[in-house]
PDB file of C-alpha atoms in Angstrom:
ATOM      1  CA  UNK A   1     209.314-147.766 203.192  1.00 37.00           C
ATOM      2  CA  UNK A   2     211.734-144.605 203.263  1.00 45.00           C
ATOM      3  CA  UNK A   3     212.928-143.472 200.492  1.00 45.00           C
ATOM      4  CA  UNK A   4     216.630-144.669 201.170  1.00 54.00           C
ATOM      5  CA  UNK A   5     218.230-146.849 199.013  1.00 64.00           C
ATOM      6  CA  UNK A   6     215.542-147.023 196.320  1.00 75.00           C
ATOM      7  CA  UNK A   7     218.145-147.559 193.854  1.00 79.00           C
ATOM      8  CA  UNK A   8     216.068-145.855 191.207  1.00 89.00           C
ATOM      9  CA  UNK A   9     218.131-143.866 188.211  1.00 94.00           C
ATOM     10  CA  UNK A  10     216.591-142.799 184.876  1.00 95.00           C
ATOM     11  CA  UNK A  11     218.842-141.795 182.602  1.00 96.00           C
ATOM     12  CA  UNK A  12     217.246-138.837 181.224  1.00 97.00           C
ATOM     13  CA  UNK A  13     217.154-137.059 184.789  1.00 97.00           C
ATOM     14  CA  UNK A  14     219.961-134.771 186.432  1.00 97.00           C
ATOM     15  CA  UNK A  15     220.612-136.045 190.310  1.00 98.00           C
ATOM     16  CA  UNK A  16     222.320-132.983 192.934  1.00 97.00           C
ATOM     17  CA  UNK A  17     224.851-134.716 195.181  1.00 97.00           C
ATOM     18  CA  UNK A  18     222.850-135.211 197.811  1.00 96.00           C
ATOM     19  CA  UNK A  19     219.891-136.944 195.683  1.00 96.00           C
ATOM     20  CA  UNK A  20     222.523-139.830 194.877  1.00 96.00           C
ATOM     21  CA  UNK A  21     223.955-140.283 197.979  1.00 96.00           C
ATOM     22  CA  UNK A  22     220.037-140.844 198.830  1.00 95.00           C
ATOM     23  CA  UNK A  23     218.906-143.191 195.888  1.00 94.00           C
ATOM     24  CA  UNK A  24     221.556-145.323 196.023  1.00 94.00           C
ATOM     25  CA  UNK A  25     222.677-145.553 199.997  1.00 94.00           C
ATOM     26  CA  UNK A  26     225.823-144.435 199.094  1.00 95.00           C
ATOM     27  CA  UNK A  27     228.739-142.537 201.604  1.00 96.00           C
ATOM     28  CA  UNK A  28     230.285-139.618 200.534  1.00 97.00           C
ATOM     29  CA  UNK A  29     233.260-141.723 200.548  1.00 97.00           C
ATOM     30  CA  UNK A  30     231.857-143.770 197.731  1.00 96.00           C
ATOM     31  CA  UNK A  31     230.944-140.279 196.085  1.00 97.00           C
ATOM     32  CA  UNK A  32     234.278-139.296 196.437  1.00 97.00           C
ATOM     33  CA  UNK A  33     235.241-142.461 194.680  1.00 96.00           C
ATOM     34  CA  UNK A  34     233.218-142.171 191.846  1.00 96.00           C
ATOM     35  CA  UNK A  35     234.147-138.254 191.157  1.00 97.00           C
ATOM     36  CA  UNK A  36     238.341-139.473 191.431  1.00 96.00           C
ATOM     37  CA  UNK A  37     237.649-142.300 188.724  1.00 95.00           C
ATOM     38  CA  UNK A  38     236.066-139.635 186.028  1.00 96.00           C
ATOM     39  CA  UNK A  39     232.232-139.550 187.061  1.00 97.00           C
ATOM     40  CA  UNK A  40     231.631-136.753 185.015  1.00 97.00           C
ATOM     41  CA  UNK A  41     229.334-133.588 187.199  1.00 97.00           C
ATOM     42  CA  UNK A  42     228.531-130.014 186.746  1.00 97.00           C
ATOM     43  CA  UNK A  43     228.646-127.670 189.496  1.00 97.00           C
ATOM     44  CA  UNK A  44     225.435-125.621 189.478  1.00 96.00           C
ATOM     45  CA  UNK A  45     226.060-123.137 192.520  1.00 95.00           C
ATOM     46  CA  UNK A  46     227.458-124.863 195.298  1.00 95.00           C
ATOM     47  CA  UNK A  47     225.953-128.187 194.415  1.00 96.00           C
ATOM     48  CA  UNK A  48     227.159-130.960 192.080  1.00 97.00           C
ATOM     49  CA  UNK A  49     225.104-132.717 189.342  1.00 98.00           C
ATOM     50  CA  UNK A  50     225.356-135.833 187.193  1.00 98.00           C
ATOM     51  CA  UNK A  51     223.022-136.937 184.377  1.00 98.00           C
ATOM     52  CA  UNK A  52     221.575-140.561 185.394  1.00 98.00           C
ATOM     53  CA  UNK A  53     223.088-141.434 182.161  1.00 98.00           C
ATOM     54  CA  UNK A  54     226.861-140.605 183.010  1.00 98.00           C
ATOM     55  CA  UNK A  55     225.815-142.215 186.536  1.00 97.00           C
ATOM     56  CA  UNK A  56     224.614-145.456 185.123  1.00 96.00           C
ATOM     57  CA  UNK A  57     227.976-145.911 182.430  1.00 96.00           C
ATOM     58  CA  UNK A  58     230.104-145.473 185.329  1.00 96.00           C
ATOM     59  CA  UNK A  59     228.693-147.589 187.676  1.00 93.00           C
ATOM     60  CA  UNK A  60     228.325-150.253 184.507  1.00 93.00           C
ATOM     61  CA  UNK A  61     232.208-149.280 183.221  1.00 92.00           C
ATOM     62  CA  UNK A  62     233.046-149.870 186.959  1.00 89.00           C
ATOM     63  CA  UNK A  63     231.295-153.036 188.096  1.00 86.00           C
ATOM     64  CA  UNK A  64     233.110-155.892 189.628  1.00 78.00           C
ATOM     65  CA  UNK A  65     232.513-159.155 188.297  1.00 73.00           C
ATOM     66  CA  UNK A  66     232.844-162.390 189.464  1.00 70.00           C
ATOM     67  CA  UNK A  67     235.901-164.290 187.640  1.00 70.00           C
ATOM     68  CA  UNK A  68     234.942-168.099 186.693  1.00 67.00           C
ATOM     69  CA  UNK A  69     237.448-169.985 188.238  1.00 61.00           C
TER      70      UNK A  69
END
């Protein structure tokens, strides 16, 4: 099994760019998404990090959810 798409976050780790896009089988368009709604990230160098904790709030504040019709 690659390592693509594992999904795995913990919240008390800091993920570069590039690990996220990894872990979660994400585009940079998606990225680019997440950074435009307020997905907080510190720019170490010429790389951007977020704490797994601001990653899993947004992707929680953000979820769709099914409506009960």
């Amino acid at each position: 099994m690659s390592g693509r798409g594992s999904g795995v976050i913990r919240m008390d780790e800091a993920y570069s760019k590039l690990m996220v896009l990894e872990k979660l089988g994400i585009s940079q368009k998606f990225w680019d998404k997440m950074i435009a709604e307020g997905l907080p990230y510190t720019n170490v160098g010429h790389t951007r990090w977020v704490t797994g904790r601001d990653l899993i709030e947004h992707l929680s504040r953000n979820a769709e959810r099914k409506s009960r019709d």
